[in-house]
Amino acid sequence: MKHPCETIQKQLADYLEQNLEPTAAQAVEAHLEACEACRAECHRLARVPELLQHWAPPVPTEAIWQGVQVRLHQKRLFMPRKVYALIGSAAAVLALVAFWQWWSRPTPPPALTQMDMEPFYRAHLDWAPHTEAVNLHLSLSSGGEVNDGAR
Amino acid sequence: MFVYGLTDSELIARACEGEERAFEVLFQRYHAAVYRLLLGITNNHDDAQELTQEVFLRAYQELPRLQNRENLGAWLRRTATNLAIDKLRRNKRVRFDSLDAPLTTETGEEVEWQIEDPAGDVLAAVQSSELSEAVQRALGQLSEIHRSVVVLHYMEGLPVEEVAQMLGIPVGTVKSRLARARLALRILLKDFVEVEGENE
């Protein structure tokens, strides 16, 4: 049969972490009230977290920040975001200007048809009835479009 | 430019505008704590340095989306813990021991059989540097799963519920691991645990 102290001391860490059932915890407490040796062991175990606070890890080196800097610059993440904003704004303005120029471009005059030109030819015939070129044109343009060179 | 007196929130706003100096001040404020946490969990200087860089790279990219800018420290700690755990998993060094299995070291030996006998160091034990080194050695003796809960709960002060959430394990498992780690550390730090006035 195990000595009660041995059983209790195996439970002390769980007791300190509040990881025991209430009845088991009460049994441990009752034993600690009566047993100086187990109480001392409980105090030792309770000191462990406090001891860990004395850990002073080595100071991290400057190389960490240098590495962060290098990697951020490689990814171009350190370019001031105002610069990105300016680049974006400039691109938007250029796009607007291009659109405006396209939108307001001079529209070519509608092509003149034979019907549009007929009164002018008639007037010209009245003025120069025997002009060979005009006669020729009238004979050729029977409803087709008239190009600028014919005027 | 005056940046040292700015709050985290103000520095984050400036860093989001691309002001490198503001981000450097944030780095200076938190990098030692992040490194300490990572070194505690990984027990490896090179891993801790590399992961510290990674934490701050992620931080810079996430700053504009950070919900609670005054809680940057907690965000960094959570990110660092996740990265460290991922790293350990990738390295396949984490052993998912049964809770009843004996606590073992990196080499698979039980902690009780690995305890150094620092009999000659008893007088020097009161020196904090000695204690710090002893703690460092003791942490290195724990397996990663025990070291993680020890670092997060005892050293970083996170409640067990938060540790459980971060590690994705039940609260009871966290408590069991803490209890077993405490027992191991009690043995590993046996020359330092004596309460004043007591004789072992």
Tab-separated table of C-alpha atoms in Angstrom:
chain	number	residue	atom	x	y	z
A	1	MET	CA	0.000	0.000	0.000
A	2	LYS	CA	1.306	3.416	-0.970
A	3	HIS	CA	2.130	5.950	1.692
A	4	PRO	CA	-0.541	8.665	1.653
A	5	CYS	CA	2.122	11.348	1.142
A	6	GLU	CA	3.227	9.678	-2.059
A	7	THR	CA	-0.319	9.679	-3.388
A	8	ILE	CA	-0.933	13.261	-2.352
A	9	GLN	CA	2.346	14.556	-3.808
A	10	LYS	CA	1.493	13.061	-7.174
A	11	GLN	CA	-1.692	15.108	-7.121
A	12	LEU	CA	-0.163	18.369	-5.963
A	13	ALA	CA	0.595	19.757	-9.406
A	14	ASP	CA	-2.946	19.032	-10.596
A	15	TYR	CA	-4.239	20.536	-7.357
A	16	LEU	CA	-2.310	23.750	-8.012
A	17	GLU	CA	-3.609	23.893	-11.589
A	18	GLN	CA	-7.171	23.401	-10.283
A	19	ASN	CA	-7.336	20.258	-12.324
A	20	LEU	CA	-8.767	17.974	-9.621
A	21	GLU	CA	-12.329	17.005	-8.912
A	22	PRO	CA	-13.704	18.860	-5.871
A	23	THR	CA	-13.617	15.772	-3.648
A	24	ALA	CA	-10.013	15.004	-4.600
A	25	ALA	CA	-9.035	18.621	-4.038
A	26	GLN	CA	-10.633	18.540	-0.593
A	27	ALA	CA	-8.704	15.384	0.260
A	28	VAL	CA	-5.443	17.041	-0.747
A	29	GLU	CA	-6.237	20.106	1.312
A	30	ALA	CA	-7.095	18.020	4.345
A	31	HIS	CA	-3.788	16.183	4.030
A	32	LEU	CA	-1.824	19.405	3.608
A	33	GLU	CA	-3.349	20.754	6.803
A	34	ALA	CA	-1.860	17.850	8.684
A	35	CYS	CA	1.386	17.094	6.831
A	36	GLU	CA	4.264	19.533	6.973
A	37	ALA	CA	6.374	17.648	4.432
A	38	CYS	CA	3.658	17.689	1.795
A	39	ARG	CA	2.930	21.337	2.559
A	40	ALA	CA	6.584	22.159	1.934
A	41	GLU	CA	6.502	20.231	-1.314
A	42	CYS	CA	3.375	22.125	-2.320
A	43	HIS	CA	5.202	25.403	-1.676
A	44	ARG	CA	8.098	24.242	-3.855
A	45	LEU	CA	5.789	23.370	-6.701
A	46	ALA	CA	3.961	26.652	-6.283
A	47	ARG	CA	7.232	28.535	-6.755
A	48	VAL	CA	7.827	27.150	-10.234
A	49	PRO	CA	5.860	29.785	-12.194
A	50	GLU	CA	7.559	32.527	-10.185
A	51	LEU	CA	10.999	31.120	-11.025
A	52	LEU	CA	10.169	31.153	-14.718
A	53	GLN	CA	9.757	34.920	-14.549
A	54	HIS	CA	13.509	35.181	-13.989
A	55	TRP	CA	14.219	33.969	-17.462
A	56	ALA	CA	16.113	36.669	-19.334
A	57	PRO	CA	16.369	35.543	-22.930
A	58	PRO	CA	19.245	36.801	-25.049
A	59	VAL	CA	18.633	40.186	-26.595
A	60	PRO	CA	17.442	39.782	-30.173
A	61	THR	CA	19.945	41.102	-32.682
A	62	GLU	CA	19.650	44.038	-35.049
A	63	ALA	CA	19.605	41.511	-37.865
A	64	ILE	CA	15.893	40.977	-37.275
A	65	TRP	CA	14.946	44.556	-38.132
A	66	GLN	CA	17.375	44.594	-41.043
A	67	GLY	CA	15.761	41.430	-42.366
A	68	VAL	CA	12.295	42.938	-42.003
A	69	GLN	CA	13.421	46.082	-43.822
A	70	VAL	CA	14.995	44.152	-46.679
A	71	ARG	CA	11.963	41.941	-47.172
A	72	LEU	CA	9.516	44.837	-47.039
A	73	HIS	CA	11.555	46.792	-49.587
A	74	GLN	CA	11.810	43.725	-51.810
A	75	LYS	CA	8.039	43.515	-51.789
A	76	ARG	CA	7.913	47.300	-52.355
A	77	LEU	CA	5.654	47.546	-49.337
A	78	PHE	CA	7.571	50.463	-47.918
A	79	MET	CA	6.781	52.783	-50.838
A	80	PRO	CA	4.769	55.522	-49.172
A	81	ARG	CA	1.124	54.877	-49.808
A	82	LYS	CA	0.750	58.544	-50.763
A	83	VAL	CA	2.907	57.721	-53.770
A	84	TYR	CA	0.529	54.931	-54.711
A	85	ALA	CA	-2.361	57.350	-54.302
A	86	LEU	CA	-0.653	59.920	-56.540
A	87	ILE	CA	0.080	57.324	-59.205
A	88	GLY	CA	-3.530	56.173	-59.106
A	89	SER	CA	-4.853	59.729	-59.316
A	90	ALA	CA	-2.597	60.553	-62.255
A	91	ALA	CA	-3.743	57.438	-64.083
A	92	ALA	CA	-7.379	58.358	-63.465
A	93	VAL	CA	-6.851	61.896	-64.765
A	94	LEU	CA	-5.141	60.587	-67.914
A	95	ALA	CA	-7.985	58.166	-68.509
A	96	LEU	CA	-10.523	60.987	-68.116
A	97	VAL	CA	-8.637	63.216	-70.562
A	98	ALA	CA	-8.421	60.399	-73.094
A	99	PHE	CA	-12.143	59.736	-72.764
A	100	TRP	CA	-12.988	63.420	-73.118
A	101	GLN	CA	-10.910	63.709	-76.255
A	102	TRP	CA	-12.596	60.684	-77.752
A	103	TRP	CA	-16.032	61.940	-76.778
A	104	SER	CA	-15.554	65.469	-78.123
A	105	ARG	CA	-13.781	64.570	-81.360
A	106	PRO	CA	-15.138	66.451	-84.472
A	107	THR	CA	-17.733	64.326	-86.225
A	108	PRO	CA	-17.291	64.095	-90.056
A	109	PRO	CA	-20.102	65.726	-92.076
A	110	PRO	CA	-22.666	63.307	-93.418
A	111	ALA	CA	-21.952	62.098	-96.894
A	112	LEU	CA	-23.841	64.042	-99.542
A	113	THR	CA	-26.177	62.092	-101.727
A	114	GLN	CA	-27.080	62.717	-105.309
A	115	MET	CA	-30.361	64.198	-104.108
A	116	ASP	CA	-28.480	66.697	-101.951
A	117	MET	CA	-26.330	67.764	-104.868
A	118	GLU	CA	-29.004	67.865	-107.539
A	119	PRO	CA	-29.991	71.536	-107.104
A	120	PHE	CA	-26.384	72.614	-107.383
A	121	TYR	CA	-25.845	70.666	-110.568
A	122	ARG	CA	-29.035	72.054	-112.029
A	123	ALA	CA	-27.915	75.570	-111.176
A	124	HIS	CA	-24.547	74.868	-112.709
A	125	LEU	CA	-26.174	73.545	-115.879
A	126	ASP	CA	-28.215	76.689	-116.080
A	127	TRP	CA	-25.027	78.706	-115.781
A	128	ALA	CA	-22.839	76.498	-118.031
A	129	PRO	CA	-25.200	74.131	-119.835
A	130	HIS	CA	-22.548	72.688	-122.085
A	131	THR	CA	-19.907	71.887	-119.533
A	132	GLU	CA	-18.719	68.461	-120.427
A	133	ALA	CA	-17.689	67.468	-116.933
A	134	VAL	CA	-21.040	68.243	-115.389
A	135	ASN	CA	-22.892	66.313	-118.045
A	136	LEU	CA	-20.641	63.400	-117.559
A	137	HIS	CA	-21.223	63.497	-113.818
A	138	LEU	CA	-24.978	63.705	-114.181
A	139	SER	CA	-24.934	60.717	-116.449
A	140	LEU	CA	-22.885	58.648	-114.017
A	141	SER	CA	-24.541	59.602	-110.744
A	142	SER	CA	-27.922	58.083	-110.886
A	143	GLY	CA	-28.655	57.939	-107.142
A	144	GLY	CA	-25.120	57.126	-105.844
A	145	GLU	CA	-23.092	59.257	-103.483
A	146	VAL	CA	-21.015	62.104	-104.684
A	147	ASN	CA	-17.499	62.418	-103.354
A	148	ASP	CA	-15.849	65.665	-102.444
A	149	GLY	CA	-13.764	65.688	-105.575
A	150	ALA	CA	-16.871	65.880	-107.712
A	151	ARG	CA	-17.889	69.206	-106.286
B	1	MET	CA	10.124	63.692	-36.742
B	2	PHE	CA	8.622	62.993	-33.310
B	3	VAL	CA	7.314	59.462	-33.202
B	4	TYR	CA	8.450	57.941	-29.921
B	5	GLY	CA	5.653	59.507	-27.896
B	6	LEU	CA	2.896	58.387	-30.218
B	7	THR	CA	0.406	55.708	-29.258
B	8	ASP	CA	0.273	52.415	-31.100
B	9	SER	CA	-2.849	53.573	-32.878
B	10	GLU	CA	-1.168	56.764	-34.098
B	11	LEU	CA	1.938	54.878	-35.187
B	12	ILE	CA	-0.173	52.356	-37.061
B	13	ALA	CA	-1.979	55.166	-38.870
B	14	ARG	CA	1.360	56.637	-39.926
B	15	ALA	CA	2.773	53.253	-40.906
B	16	CYS	CA	-0.315	52.717	-43.051
B	17	GLU	CA	0.604	55.927	-44.862
B	18	GLY	CA	3.956	54.343	-45.652
B	19	GLU	CA	6.013	56.052	-42.951
B	20	GLU	CA	8.775	53.530	-42.350
B	21	ARG	CA	9.999	55.222	-39.175
B	22	ALA	CA	6.599	54.754	-37.511
B	23	PHE	CA	6.686	51.049	-38.233
B	24	GLU	CA	10.237	50.826	-36.936
B	25	VAL	CA	9.114	52.336	-33.615
B	26	LEU	CA	6.335	49.734	-33.378
B	27	PHE	CA	8.937	47.080	-34.096
B	28	GLN	CA	11.212	48.428	-31.374
B	29	ARG	CA	8.330	48.377	-28.893
B	30	TYR	CA	7.314	44.787	-29.443
B	31	HIS	CA	10.058	42.782	-31.087
B	32	ALA	CA	11.787	41.729	-27.861
B	33	ALA	CA	8.535	40.360	-26.414
B	34	VAL	CA	7.716	38.589	-29.669
B	35	TYR	CA	11.207	37.135	-29.855
B	36	ARG	CA	11.035	36.004	-26.229
B	37	LEU	CA	7.734	34.238	-26.839
B	38	LEU	CA	9.038	32.567	-29.987
B	39	LEU	CA	12.295	31.550	-28.367
B	40	GLY	CA	10.341	30.155	-25.443
B	41	ILE	CA	8.162	27.994	-27.653
B	42	THR	CA	10.705	26.934	-30.263
B	43	ASN	CA	13.762	26.856	-27.990
B	44	ASN	CA	15.785	27.707	-31.079
B	45	HIS	CA	17.435	31.086	-31.636
B	46	ASP	CA	17.451	30.901	-35.441
B	47	ASP	CA	13.811	29.858	-35.599
B	48	ALA	CA	12.873	32.613	-33.164
B	49	GLN	CA	14.683	35.262	-35.237
B	50	GLU	CA	13.203	34.062	-38.505
B	51	LEU	CA	9.697	33.880	-37.079
B	52	THR	CA	10.014	37.308	-35.475
B	53	GLN	CA	10.724	38.712	-38.926
B	54	GLU	CA	7.735	36.874	-40.317
B	55	VAL	CA	5.453	38.187	-37.569
B	56	PHE	CA	6.371	41.801	-38.358
B	57	LEU	CA	6.113	41.297	-42.106
B	58	ARG	CA	2.586	40.020	-41.604
B	59	ALA	CA	1.881	42.814	-39.174
B	60	TYR	CA	2.847	45.459	-41.732
B	61	GLN	CA	0.573	43.934	-44.317
B	62	GLU	CA	-2.309	43.548	-41.868
B	63	LEU	CA	-2.050	46.957	-40.198
B	64	PRO	CA	-4.681	48.638	-42.387
B	65	ARG	CA	-7.154	45.876	-41.518
B	66	LEU	CA	-6.370	45.723	-37.804
B	67	GLN	CA	-9.669	46.129	-35.946
B	68	ASN	CA	-8.383	47.132	-32.530
B	69	ARG	CA	-5.281	49.210	-33.069
B	70	GLU	CA	-4.586	49.653	-29.366
B	71	ASN	CA	-4.371	45.891	-29.018
B	72	LEU	CA	-1.462	45.364	-31.371
B	73	GLY	CA	0.494	43.480	-28.708
B	74	ALA	CA	-2.188	40.810	-28.410
B	75	TRP	CA	-2.384	40.487	-32.194
B	76	LEU	CA	1.384	40.059	-32.414
B	77	ARG	CA	1.370	37.462	-29.648
B	78	ARG	CA	-1.403	35.471	-31.285
B	79	THR	CA	0.304	35.594	-34.675
B	80	ALA	CA	3.651	34.627	-33.169
B	81	THR	CA	2.117	31.687	-31.330
B	82	ASN	CA	0.348	30.445	-34.450
B	83	LEU	CA	3.522	30.724	-36.510
B	84	ALA	CA	5.571	28.926	-33.862
B	85	ILE	CA	3.075	26.092	-33.582
B	86	ASP	CA	2.909	25.793	-37.380
B	87	LYS	CA	6.681	25.721	-37.525
B	88	LEU	CA	6.889	22.955	-34.962
B	89	ARG	CA	4.236	20.974	-36.804
B	90	ARG	CA	6.065	21.382	-40.099
B	91	ASN	CA	9.264	20.235	-38.478
B	92	LYS	CA	7.292	17.281	-37.113
B	93	ARG	CA	8.919	17.789	-33.794
B	94	VAL	CA	5.706	18.016	-31.822
B	95	ARG	CA	4.913	14.767	-30.120
B	96	PHE	CA	1.267	14.325	-29.310
B	97	ASP	CA	1.949	12.305	-26.231
B	98	SER	CA	-0.698	10.579	-24.212
B	99	LEU	CA	-1.271	12.437	-20.990
B	100	ASP	CA	-0.252	9.369	-19.065
B	101	ALA	CA	3.003	8.928	-20.932
B	102	PRO	CA	6.135	9.984	-19.102
B	103	LEU	CA	7.344	13.480	-19.797
B	104	THR	CA	10.232	13.183	-22.196
B	105	THR	CA	12.994	15.306	-23.641
B	106	GLU	CA	13.955	15.950	-27.246
B	107	THR	CA	15.849	12.696	-27.266
B	108	GLY	CA	12.882	10.763	-25.961
B	109	GLU	CA	14.265	10.202	-22.504
B	110	GLU	CA	12.253	10.822	-19.405
B	111	VAL	CA	12.966	14.108	-17.726
B	112	GLU	CA	13.739	12.528	-14.381
B	113	TRP	CA	16.706	10.710	-15.838
B	114	GLN	CA	18.065	13.764	-17.563
B	115	ILE	CA	18.469	16.023	-14.629
B	116	GLU	CA	21.882	17.497	-14.380
B	117	ASP	CA	23.457	17.497	-10.992
B	118	PRO	CA	24.334	21.100	-10.358
B	119	ALA	CA	25.768	20.387	-6.923
B	120	GLY	CA	28.649	22.713	-7.568
B	121	ASP	CA	26.294	25.529	-8.505
B	122	VAL	CA	24.409	25.755	-5.255
B	123	LEU	CA	26.208	28.837	-4.015
B	124	ALA	CA	25.837	30.582	-7.324
B	125	ALA	CA	22.191	29.688	-7.512
B	126	VAL	CA	21.121	32.936	-5.953
B	127	GLN	CA	22.455	34.870	-8.891
B	128	SER	CA	19.711	35.743	-11.268
B	129	SER	CA	21.825	35.038	-14.330
B	130	GLU	CA	22.316	31.506	-13.066
B	131	LEU	CA	18.613	31.140	-12.534
B	132	SER	CA	17.909	32.553	-15.966
B	133	GLU	CA	20.254	30.040	-17.548
B	134	ALA	CA	18.724	27.256	-15.483
B	135	VAL	CA	15.256	28.253	-16.651
B	136	GLN	CA	16.477	28.340	-20.239
B	137	ARG	CA	17.939	24.846	-19.853
B	138	ALA	CA	14.819	23.567	-18.137
B	139	LEU	CA	12.565	24.907	-20.870
B	140	GLY	CA	14.792	23.201	-23.415
B	141	GLN	CA	14.283	19.910	-21.611
B	142	LEU	CA	10.520	20.032	-22.006
B	143	SER	CA	8.773	18.695	-25.065
B	144	GLU	CA	7.203	21.326	-27.328
B	145	ILE	CA	3.654	20.631	-26.254
B	146	HIS	CA	4.532	21.205	-22.620
B	147	ARG	CA	6.809	24.132	-23.335
B	148	SER	CA	4.074	25.853	-25.347
B	149	VAL	CA	1.572	25.835	-22.506
B	150	VAL	CA	4.236	26.854	-19.994
B	151	VAL	CA	5.365	29.814	-22.071
B	152	LEU	CA	1.859	30.981	-22.906
B	153	HIS	CA	0.346	30.558	-19.438
B	154	TYR	CA	3.134	31.020	-16.918
B	155	MET	CA	5.357	33.392	-18.835
B	156	GLU	CA	2.969	35.320	-21.071
B	157	GLY	CA	0.201	35.281	-18.505
B	158	LEU	CA	-2.576	34.103	-20.796
B	159	PRO	CA	-5.546	32.432	-19.085
B	160	VAL	CA	-5.825	28.691	-19.671
B	161	GLU	CA	-8.995	29.219	-21.714
B	162	GLU	CA	-7.126	31.432	-24.159
B	163	VAL	CA	-4.193	29.027	-24.314
B	164	ALA	CA	-6.627	26.221	-25.093
B	165	GLN	CA	-8.204	28.291	-27.839
B	166	MET	CA	-4.859	29.234	-29.358
B	167	LEU	CA	-3.579	25.682	-29.353
B	168	GLY	CA	-6.891	24.132	-30.333
B	169	ILE	CA	-7.044	21.772	-27.361
B	170	PRO	CA	-9.483	21.378	-24.441
B	171	VAL	CA	-8.965	23.417	-21.283
B	172	GLY	CA	-8.541	20.201	-19.301
B	173	THR	CA	-5.670	19.171	-21.546
B	174	VAL	CA	-3.984	22.522	-20.986
B	175	LYS	CA	-4.292	22.063	-17.227
B	176	SER	CA	-2.968	18.519	-17.380
B	177	ARG	CA	0.008	19.601	-19.456
B	178	LEU	CA	0.668	22.473	-17.079
B	179	ALA	CA	0.581	20.120	-14.116
B	180	ARG	CA	3.019	17.717	-15.702
B	181	ALA	CA	5.276	20.512	-16.880
B	182	ARG	CA	5.231	21.980	-13.369
B	183	LEU	CA	6.319	18.644	-11.929
B	184	ALA	CA	9.126	18.402	-14.467
B	185	LEU	CA	10.259	21.964	-13.847
B	186	ARG	CA	10.167	21.367	-10.095
B	187	ILE	CA	12.739	18.637	-10.655
B	188	LEU	CA	14.771	20.538	-13.233
B	189	LEU	CA	14.921	23.630	-11.032
B	190	LYS	CA	15.289	21.770	-7.773
B	191	ASP	CA	18.099	23.998	-6.515
B	192	PHE	CA	15.958	27.079	-6.878
B	193	VAL	CA	12.595	25.976	-5.574
B	194	GLU	CA	13.548	25.772	-1.929
B	195	VAL	CA	11.454	28.193	0.026
B	196	GLU	CA	13.554	30.483	2.175
B	197	GLY	CA	14.253	29.042	5.603
B	198	GLU	CA	13.607	25.491	4.530
B	199	ASN	CA	16.088	22.703	4.286
B	200	GLU	CA	15.386	19.899	1.899
